[in-house]
Coordinates of N, CA and C and ligand atoms in Angstrom, one line a residue:
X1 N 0.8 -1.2 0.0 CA 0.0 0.0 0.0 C 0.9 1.3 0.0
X2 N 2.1 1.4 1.1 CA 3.0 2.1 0.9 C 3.3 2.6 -0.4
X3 N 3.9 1.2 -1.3 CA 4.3 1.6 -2.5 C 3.6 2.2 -3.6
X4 N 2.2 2.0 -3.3 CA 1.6 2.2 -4.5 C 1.1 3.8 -4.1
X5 N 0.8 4.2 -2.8 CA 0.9 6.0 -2.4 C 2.7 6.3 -3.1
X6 N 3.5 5.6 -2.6 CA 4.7 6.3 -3.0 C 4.7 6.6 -5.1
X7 N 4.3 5.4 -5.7 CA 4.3 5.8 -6.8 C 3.2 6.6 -7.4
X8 N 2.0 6.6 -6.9 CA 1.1 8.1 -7.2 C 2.0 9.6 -6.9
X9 N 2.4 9.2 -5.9 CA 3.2 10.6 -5.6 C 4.2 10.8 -6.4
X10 N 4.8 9.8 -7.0 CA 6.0 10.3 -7.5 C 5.7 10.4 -9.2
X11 N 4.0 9.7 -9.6 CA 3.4 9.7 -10.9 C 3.4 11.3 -10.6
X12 N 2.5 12.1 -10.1 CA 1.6 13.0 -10.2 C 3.2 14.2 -9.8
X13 N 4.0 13.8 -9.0 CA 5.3 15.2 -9.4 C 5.8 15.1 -10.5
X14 N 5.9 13.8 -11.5 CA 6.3 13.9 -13.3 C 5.2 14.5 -13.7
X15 N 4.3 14.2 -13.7 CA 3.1 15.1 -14.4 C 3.2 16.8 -13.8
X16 N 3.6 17.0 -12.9 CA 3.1 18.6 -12.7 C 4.7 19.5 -13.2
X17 N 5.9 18.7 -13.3 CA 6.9 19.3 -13.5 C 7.0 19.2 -15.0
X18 N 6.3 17.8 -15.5 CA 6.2 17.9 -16.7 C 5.3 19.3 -17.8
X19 N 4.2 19.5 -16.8 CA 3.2 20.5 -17.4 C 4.4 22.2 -16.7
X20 N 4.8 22.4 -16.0 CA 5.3 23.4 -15.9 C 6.8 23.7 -16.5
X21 N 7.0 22.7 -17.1 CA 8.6 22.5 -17.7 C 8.3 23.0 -19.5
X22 N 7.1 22.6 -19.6 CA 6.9 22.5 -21.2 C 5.8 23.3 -21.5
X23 N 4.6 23.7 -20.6 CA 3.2 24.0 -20.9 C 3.3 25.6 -20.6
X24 N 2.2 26.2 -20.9 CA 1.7 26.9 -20.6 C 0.7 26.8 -19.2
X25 N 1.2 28.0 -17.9 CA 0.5 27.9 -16.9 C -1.2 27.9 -16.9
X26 N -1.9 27.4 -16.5 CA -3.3 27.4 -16.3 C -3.8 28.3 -16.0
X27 N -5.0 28.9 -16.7 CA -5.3 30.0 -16.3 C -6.5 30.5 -17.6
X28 N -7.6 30.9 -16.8 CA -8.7 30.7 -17.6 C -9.1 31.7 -17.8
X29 N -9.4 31.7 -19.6 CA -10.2 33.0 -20.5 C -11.2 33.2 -19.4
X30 N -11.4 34.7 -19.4 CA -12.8 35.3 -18.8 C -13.8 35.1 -19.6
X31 N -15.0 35.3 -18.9 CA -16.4 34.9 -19.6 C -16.8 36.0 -21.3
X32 N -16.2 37.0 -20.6 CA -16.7 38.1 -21.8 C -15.6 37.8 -23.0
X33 N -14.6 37.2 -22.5 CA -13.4 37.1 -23.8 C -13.4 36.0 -24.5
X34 N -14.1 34.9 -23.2 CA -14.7 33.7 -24.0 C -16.0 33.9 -25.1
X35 N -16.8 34.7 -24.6 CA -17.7 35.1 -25.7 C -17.4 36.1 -27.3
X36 N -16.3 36.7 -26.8 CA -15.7 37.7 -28.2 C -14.7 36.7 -28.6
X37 N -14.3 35.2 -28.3 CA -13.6 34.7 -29.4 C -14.3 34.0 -30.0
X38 N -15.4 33.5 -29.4 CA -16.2 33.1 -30.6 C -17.2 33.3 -31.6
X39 N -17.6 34.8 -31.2 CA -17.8 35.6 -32.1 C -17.1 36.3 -33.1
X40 N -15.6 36.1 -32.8 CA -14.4 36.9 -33.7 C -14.7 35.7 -34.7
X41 N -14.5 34.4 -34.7 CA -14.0 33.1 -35.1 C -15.4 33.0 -35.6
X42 N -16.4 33.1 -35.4 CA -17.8 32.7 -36.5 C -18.0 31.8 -37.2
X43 N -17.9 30.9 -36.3 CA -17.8 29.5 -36.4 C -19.4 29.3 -36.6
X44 N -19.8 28.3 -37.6 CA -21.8 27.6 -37.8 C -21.7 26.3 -37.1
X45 N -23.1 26.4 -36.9 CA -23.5 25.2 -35.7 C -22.6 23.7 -36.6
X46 N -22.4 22.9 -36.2 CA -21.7 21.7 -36.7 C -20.1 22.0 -37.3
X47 N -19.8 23.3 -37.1 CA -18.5 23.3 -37.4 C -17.2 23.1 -36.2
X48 N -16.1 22.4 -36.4 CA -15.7 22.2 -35.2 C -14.1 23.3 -35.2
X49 N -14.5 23.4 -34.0 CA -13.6 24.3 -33.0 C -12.3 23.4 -32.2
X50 N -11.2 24.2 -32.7 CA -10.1 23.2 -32.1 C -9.4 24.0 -31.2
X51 N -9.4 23.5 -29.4 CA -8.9 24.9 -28.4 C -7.5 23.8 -28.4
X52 N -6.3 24.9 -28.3 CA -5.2 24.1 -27.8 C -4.6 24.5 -27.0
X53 N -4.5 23.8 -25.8 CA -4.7 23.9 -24.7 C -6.1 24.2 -24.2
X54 N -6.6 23.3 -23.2 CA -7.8 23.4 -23.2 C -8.5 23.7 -22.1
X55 N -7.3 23.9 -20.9 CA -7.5 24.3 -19.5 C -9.0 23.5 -19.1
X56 N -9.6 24.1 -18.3 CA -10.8 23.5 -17.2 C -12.1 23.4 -18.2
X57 N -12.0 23.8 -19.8 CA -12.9 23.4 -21.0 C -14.0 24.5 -20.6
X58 N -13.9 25.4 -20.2 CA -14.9 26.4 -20.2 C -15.0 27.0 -21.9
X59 N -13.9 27.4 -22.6 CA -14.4 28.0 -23.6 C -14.9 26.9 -24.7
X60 N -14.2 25.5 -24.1 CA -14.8 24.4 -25.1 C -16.7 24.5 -24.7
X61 N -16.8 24.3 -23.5 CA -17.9 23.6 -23.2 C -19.2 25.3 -23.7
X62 N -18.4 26.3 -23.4 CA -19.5 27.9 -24.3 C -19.6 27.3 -26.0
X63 N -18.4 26.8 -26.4 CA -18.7 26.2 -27.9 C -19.8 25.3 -28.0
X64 N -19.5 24.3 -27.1 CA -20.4 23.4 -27.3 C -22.3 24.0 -27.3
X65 N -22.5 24.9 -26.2 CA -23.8 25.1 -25.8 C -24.3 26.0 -27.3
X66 N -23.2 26.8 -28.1 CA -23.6 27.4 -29.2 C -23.8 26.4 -30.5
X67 N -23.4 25.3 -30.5 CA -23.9 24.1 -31.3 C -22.7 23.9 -32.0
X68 N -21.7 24.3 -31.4 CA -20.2 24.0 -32.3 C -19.7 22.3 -31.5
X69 N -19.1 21.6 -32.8 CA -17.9 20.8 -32.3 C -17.0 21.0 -31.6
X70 N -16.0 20.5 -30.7 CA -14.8 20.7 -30.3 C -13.9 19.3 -30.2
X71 N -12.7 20.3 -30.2 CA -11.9 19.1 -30.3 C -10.9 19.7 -29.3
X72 N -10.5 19.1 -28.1 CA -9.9 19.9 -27.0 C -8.9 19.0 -26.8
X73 N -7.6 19.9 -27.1 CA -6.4 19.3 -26.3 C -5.6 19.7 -25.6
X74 N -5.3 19.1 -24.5 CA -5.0 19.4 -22.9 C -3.7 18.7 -22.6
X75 N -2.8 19.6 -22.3 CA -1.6 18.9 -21.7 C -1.8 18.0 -20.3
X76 N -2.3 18.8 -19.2 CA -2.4 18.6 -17.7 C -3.8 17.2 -17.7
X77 N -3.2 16.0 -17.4 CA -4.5 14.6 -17.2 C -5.6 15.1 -16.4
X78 N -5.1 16.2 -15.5 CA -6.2 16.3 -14.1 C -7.1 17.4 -14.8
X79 N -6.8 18.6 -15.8 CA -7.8 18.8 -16.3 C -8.8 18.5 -17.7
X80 N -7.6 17.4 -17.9 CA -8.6 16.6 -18.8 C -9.6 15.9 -18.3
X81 N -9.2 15.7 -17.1 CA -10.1 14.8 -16.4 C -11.4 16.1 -16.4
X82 N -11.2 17.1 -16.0 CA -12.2 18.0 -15.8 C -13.3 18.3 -17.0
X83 N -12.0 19.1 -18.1 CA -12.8 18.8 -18.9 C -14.1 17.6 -19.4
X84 N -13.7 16.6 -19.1 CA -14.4 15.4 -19.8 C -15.4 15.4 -18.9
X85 N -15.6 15.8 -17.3 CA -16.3 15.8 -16.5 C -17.4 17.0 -16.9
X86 N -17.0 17.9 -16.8 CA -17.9 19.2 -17.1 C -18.5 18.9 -18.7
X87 N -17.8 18.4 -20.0 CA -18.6 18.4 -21.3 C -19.0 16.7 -21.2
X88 N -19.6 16.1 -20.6 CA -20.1 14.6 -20.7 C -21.1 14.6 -21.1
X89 N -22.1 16.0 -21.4 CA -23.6 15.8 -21.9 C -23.0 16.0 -23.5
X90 N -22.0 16.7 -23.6 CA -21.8 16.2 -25.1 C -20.8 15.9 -26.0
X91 N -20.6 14.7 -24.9 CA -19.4 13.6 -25.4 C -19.6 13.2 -26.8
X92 N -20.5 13.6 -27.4 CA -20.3 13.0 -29.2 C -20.0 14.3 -30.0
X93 N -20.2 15.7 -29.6 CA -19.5 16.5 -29.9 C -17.9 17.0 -29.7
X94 N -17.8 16.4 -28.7 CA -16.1 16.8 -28.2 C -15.3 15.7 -28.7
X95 N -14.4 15.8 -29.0 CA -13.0 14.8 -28.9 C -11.9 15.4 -27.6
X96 N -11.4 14.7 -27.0 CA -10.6 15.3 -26.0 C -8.9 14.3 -26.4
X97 N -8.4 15.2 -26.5 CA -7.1 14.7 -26.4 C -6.1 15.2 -25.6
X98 N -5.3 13.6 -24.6 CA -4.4 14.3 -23.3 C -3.6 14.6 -24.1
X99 N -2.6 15.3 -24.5 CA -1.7 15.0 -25.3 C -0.6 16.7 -25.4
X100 N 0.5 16.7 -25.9 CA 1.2 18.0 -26.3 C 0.3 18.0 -27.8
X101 N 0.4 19.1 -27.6 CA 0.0 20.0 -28.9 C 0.5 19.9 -30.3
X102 N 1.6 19.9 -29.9 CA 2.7 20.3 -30.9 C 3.1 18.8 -31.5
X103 N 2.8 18.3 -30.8 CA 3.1 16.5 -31.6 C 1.8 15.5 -31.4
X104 N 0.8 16.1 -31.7 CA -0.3 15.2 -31.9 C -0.9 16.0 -33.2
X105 N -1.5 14.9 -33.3 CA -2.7 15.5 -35.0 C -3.8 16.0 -34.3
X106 N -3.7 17.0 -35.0 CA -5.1 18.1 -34.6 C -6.0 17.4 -35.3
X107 N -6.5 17.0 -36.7 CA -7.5 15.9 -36.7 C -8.4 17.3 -37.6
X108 N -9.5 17.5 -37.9 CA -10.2 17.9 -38.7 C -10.7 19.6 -38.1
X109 N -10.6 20.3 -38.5 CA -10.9 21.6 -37.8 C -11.3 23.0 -38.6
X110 N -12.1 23.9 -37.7 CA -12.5 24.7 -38.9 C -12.2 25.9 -38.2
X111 N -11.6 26.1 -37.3 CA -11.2 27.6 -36.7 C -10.4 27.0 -35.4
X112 N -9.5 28.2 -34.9 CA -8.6 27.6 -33.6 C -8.3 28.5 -32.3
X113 N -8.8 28.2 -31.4 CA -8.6 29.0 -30.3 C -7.4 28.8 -29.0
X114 N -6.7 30.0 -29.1 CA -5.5 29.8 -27.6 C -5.6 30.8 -26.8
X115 N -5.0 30.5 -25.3 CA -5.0 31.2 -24.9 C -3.3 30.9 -23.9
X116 N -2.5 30.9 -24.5 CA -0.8 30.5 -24.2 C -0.1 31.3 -23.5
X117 N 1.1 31.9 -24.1 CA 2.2 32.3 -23.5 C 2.6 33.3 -25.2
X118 N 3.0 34.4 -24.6 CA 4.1 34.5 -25.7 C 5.0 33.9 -26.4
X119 N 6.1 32.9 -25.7 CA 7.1 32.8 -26.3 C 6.3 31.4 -27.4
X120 N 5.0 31.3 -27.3 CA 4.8 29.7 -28.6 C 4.3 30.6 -29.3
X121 N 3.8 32.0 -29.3 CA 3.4 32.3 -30.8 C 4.0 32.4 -31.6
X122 N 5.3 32.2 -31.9 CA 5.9 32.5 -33.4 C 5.9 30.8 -33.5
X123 N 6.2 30.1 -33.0 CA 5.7 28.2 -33.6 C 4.4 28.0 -33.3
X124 N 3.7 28.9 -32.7 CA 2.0 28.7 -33.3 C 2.0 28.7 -34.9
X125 N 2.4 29.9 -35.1 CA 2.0 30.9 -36.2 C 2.9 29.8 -37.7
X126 N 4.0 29.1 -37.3 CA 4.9 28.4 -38.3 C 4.3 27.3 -38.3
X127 N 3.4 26.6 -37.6 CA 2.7 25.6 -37.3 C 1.2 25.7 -38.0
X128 N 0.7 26.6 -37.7 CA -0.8 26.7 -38.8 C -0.2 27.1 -40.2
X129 N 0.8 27.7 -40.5 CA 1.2 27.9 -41.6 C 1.5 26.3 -42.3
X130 N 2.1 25.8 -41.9 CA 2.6 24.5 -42.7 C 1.4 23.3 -43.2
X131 N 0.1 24.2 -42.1 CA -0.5 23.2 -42.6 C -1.9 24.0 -43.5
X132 N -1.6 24.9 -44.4 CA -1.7 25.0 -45.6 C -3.2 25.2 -45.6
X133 N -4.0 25.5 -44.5 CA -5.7 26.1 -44.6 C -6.2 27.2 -44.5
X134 N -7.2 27.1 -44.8 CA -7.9 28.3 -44.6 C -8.5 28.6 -43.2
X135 N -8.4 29.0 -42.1 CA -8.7 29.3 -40.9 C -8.2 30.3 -40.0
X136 N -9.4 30.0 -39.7 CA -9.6 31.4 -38.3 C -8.5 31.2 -37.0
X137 N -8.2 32.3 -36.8 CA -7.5 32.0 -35.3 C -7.6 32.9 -34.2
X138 N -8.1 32.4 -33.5 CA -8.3 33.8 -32.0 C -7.6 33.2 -30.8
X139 N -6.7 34.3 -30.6 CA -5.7 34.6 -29.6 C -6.4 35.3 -28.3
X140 N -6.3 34.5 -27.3 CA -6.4 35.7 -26.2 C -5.2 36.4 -25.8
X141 N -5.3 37.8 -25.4 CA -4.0 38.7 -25.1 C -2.3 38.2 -25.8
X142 N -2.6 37.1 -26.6 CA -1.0 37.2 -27.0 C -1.0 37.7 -28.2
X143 N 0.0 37.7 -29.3 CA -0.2 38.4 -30.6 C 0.6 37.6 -31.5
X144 N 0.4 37.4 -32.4 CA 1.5 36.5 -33.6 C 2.6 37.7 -33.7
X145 N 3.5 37.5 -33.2 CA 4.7 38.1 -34.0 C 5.1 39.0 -35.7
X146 N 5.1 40.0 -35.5 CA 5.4 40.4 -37.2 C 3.8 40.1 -38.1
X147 N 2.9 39.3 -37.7 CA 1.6 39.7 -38.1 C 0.5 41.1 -37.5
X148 N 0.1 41.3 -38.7 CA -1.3 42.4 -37.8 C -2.7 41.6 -37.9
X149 N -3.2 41.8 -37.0 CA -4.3 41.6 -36.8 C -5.7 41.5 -37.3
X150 N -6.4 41.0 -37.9 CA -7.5 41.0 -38.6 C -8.9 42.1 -38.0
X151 N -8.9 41.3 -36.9 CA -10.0 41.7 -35.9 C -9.0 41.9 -34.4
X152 N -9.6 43.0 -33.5 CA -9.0 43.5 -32.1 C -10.0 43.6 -31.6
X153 N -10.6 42.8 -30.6 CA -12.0 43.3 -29.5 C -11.6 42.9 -28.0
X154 N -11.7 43.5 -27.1 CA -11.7 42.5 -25.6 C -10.7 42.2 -25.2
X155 N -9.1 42.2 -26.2 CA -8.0 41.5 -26.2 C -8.2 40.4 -26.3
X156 N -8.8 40.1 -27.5 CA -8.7 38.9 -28.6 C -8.2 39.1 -29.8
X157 N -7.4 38.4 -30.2 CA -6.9 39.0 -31.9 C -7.4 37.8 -32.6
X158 N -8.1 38.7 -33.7 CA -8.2 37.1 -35.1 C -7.2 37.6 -36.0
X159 N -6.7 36.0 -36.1 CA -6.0 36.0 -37.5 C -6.6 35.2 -38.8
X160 N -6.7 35.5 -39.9 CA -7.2 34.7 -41.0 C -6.1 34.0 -41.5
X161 N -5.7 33.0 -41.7 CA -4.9 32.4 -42.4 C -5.2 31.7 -43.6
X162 N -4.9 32.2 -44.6 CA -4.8 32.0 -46.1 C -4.2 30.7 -46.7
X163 N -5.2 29.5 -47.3 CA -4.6 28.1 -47.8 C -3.2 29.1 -48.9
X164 N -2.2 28.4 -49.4 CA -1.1 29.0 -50.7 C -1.0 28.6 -51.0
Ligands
LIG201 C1 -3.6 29.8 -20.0 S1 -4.3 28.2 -20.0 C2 -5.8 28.5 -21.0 C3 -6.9 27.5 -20.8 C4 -8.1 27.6 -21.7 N1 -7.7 27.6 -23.1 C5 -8.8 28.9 -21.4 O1 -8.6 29.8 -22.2 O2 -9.6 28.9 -20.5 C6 -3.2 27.3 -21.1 C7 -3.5 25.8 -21.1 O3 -2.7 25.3 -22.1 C8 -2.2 24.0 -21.7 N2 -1.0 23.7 -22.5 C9 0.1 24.4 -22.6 N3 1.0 23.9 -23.5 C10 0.4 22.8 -24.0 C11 0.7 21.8 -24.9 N4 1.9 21.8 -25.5 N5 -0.2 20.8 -25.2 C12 -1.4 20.8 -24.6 N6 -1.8 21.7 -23.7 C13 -0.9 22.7 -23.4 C14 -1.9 24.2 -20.2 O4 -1.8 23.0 -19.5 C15 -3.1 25.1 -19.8 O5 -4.1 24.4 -19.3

């Protein structure tokens, strides 16, 4: 019994040094900024919404109530666990993935919402680029680098990104 408290404890210190070594700290869009990204982003009912990083799934689960898909990926297990807990009435709209960002397939998507760190928007911004779509992207408070802005409301930025 010992052992098995000692290896949760010593599971759950890789998991939290791992999410603060690599991740973006936790910390959740406000209600009104959660509503002006998805108004920037105008997204139609059945279209899906891909958050990366996906924190406690509040701005997934406002998608969801507007009739959007999502597709949420979450570094941190414990709030994936949340998330999955809070959107379970619409577990056939969400996809949840525990996973890094940067090395999983995003999977099918029609606009993208973050809410990060500075120092990943210039490999945000090389990362939607490479993959060659047409899509929306709303930033809370950070900014793409050497890009301007499409739309500015609330300290949300959209960007349009152009298929080439
Ligand atoms: C500032 S919080 C924003 C949470 C949520 N998007 C919101 O706006 O309420 C950033 C989230 O991104 C997650 N995150 C950071 N880097 C990640 C990565 N590489 N892959 C998946 N999640 C990541 C963090 O664990 C954290 O929950």
């Amino acid at each position: 019994m010992l052992e098995g408290a000692l290896l949760t404890a010593v599971g759950l210190t890789l998991v939290f040094a791992f999410v603060i070594l690599f991740g973006a700290p936790y910390l959740p869009t406000l209600s009104k900024q959660a509503h002006t990204a998805l108004e920037l982003l105008d997204l139609k009912n059945g279209q899906v919404l891909l958050e990366l990083g996906a924190g406690d799934g509040s701005v997934a689960l406002l998608a969801l109530r507007r009739g959007l898909k999502v597709t949420a990926i979450e570094l941190n297990p414990l709030l994936c666990v949340v998330i999955w807990l809070r959107t379970w009435r619409y577990r056939r709209e969400i996809t949840i993935k525990c996973a890094n960002f940067w090395t999983t397939d995003w999977g099918r998507y029609d606009g993208i919402y973050v809410f990060l760190l500075d120092k990943f928007m210039k490999r945000l911004d090389k990362k939607i680029i490479q993959t060659r779509q047409t899509i929306p992207l709303a930033s809370y408070t950070f900014t793409i680098p050497g890009k301007k802005a499409d739309d500015n409301r609330d300290g949300v930025y959209l960007y349009r990104y152009k298929a080439k």
